[in-house]
XYZ file of C-alpha atoms in Angstrom:
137
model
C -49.178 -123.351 -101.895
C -46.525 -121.076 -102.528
C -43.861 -124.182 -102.130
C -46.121 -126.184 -104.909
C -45.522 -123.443 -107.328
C -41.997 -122.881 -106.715
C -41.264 -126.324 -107.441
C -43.520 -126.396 -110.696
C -41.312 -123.026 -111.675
C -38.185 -124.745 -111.182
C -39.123 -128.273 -112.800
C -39.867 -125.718 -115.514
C -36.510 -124.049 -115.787
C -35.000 -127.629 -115.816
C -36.743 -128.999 -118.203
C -36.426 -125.876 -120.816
C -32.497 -125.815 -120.092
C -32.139 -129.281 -120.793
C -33.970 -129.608 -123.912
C -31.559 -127.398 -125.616
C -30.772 -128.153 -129.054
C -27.392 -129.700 -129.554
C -27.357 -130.592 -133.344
C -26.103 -127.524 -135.945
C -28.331 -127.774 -138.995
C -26.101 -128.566 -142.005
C -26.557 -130.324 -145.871
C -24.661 -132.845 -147.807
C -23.132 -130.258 -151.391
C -20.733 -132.958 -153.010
C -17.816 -134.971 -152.937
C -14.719 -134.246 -154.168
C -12.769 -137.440 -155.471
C -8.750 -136.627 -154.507
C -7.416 -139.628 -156.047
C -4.931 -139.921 -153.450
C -4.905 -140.816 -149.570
C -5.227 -137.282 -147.774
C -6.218 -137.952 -144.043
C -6.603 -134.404 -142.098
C -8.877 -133.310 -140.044
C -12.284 -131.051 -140.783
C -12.210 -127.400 -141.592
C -15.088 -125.143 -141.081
C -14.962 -122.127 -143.480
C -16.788 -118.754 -143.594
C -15.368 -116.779 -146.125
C -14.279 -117.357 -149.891
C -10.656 -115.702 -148.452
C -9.664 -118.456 -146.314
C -11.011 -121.460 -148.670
C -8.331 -119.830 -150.898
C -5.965 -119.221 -148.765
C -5.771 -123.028 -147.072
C -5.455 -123.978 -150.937
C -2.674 -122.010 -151.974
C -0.220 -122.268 -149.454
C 2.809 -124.084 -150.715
C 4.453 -125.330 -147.284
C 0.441 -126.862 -146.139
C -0.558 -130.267 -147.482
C -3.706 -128.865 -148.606
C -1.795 -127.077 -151.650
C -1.107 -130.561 -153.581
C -5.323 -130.459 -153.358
C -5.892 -126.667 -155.141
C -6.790 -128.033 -158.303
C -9.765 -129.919 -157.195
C -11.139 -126.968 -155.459
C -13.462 -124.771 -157.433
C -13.664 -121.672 -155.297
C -16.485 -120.287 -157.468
C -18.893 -122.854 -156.706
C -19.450 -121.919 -152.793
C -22.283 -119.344 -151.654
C -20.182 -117.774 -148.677
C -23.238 -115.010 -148.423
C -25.119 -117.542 -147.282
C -23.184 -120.235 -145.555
C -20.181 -121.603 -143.940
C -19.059 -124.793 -145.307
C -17.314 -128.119 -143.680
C -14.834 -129.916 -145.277
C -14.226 -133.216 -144.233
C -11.424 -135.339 -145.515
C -11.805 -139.002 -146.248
C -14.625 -139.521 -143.969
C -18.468 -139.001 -144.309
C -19.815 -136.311 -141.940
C -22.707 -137.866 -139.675
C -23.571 -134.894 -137.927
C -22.178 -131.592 -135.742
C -22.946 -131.311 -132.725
C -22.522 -128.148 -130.421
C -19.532 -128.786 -128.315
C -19.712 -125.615 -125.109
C -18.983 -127.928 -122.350
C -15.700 -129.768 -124.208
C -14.329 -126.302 -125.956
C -16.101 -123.460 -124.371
C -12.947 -121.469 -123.978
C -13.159 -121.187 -128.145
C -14.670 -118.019 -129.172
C -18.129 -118.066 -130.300
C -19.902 -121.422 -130.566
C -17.670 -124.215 -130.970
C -19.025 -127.241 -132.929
C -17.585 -130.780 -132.955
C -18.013 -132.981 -136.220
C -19.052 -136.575 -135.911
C -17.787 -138.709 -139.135
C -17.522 -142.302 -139.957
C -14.861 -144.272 -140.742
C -12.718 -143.524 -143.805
C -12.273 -145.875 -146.963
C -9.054 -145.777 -147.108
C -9.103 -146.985 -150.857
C -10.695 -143.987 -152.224
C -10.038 -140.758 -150.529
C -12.282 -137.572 -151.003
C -13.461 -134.458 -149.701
C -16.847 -134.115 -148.244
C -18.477 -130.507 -148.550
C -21.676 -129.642 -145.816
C -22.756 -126.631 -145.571
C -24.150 -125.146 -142.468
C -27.010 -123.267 -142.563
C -26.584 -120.756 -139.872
C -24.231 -118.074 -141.395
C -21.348 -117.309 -138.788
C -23.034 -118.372 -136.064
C -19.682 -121.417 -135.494
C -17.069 -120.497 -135.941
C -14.536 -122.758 -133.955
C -14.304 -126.687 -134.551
C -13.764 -128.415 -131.374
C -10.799 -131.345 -131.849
């Protein structure tokens, strides 16, 4: 009897620890049309400082983008924001086992394809404020 309920306890514990969510809750804000091909790779942001900052450094390639940017229009008390270049974002997934030596919870954006005839910037924001706060490559 007592081997019947250890193995219903740890059937248990399995099946809770695998059924743990994976997927980071985000929602589509807007596009951003660039008018120019600018591949890069995603950038999660959590405050209104670094936005600006990634935009107004002269020596990154994000500078020749600062004018498209309207810093005003992001609600950093709330959210962090994704910005994905070129590509639609499909989803982001939690990503311990590939970069658990990231601190906090590293996340790994899934895009599509980019059109490489029109280039834009996708902006998500993520729902959990600073709860991720590495991306994963």
């Amino acid at each position: 009897m007592k081997i019947n309920k250890l193995i219903i306890l740890i059937i248990c514990c399995v099946m809770f620890s695998c059924n743990k969510d994976t997927e980071v809750s985000f929602e589509f804000v807007k596009s951003i049309d660039i008018k120019e091909n600018f591949d890069y790779p995603p950038k999660l942001i959590h405050k209104k400082e670094q936005l600006i900052h990634i935009f107004t450094q002269k020596h990154k390639p994000f500078y020749k983008l600062k004018d498209y940017i309207n810093y005003e229009a992001f609600d950093f008390e709330n959210f962090d924001y994704l910005l994905v270049f070129n590509n639609e974002l499909l989803k982001i997934e939690i990503a311990e086992d590939e970069c658990g030596y990231l601190s906090k919870t590293p996340v790994k954006a899934i895009y599509s394809e980019g059109n490489k005839e029109n280039s834009y910037i996708y902006v998500y924001k993520i729902f959990d404020k600073n709860k991720y706060r590495d991306l994963c490559p």
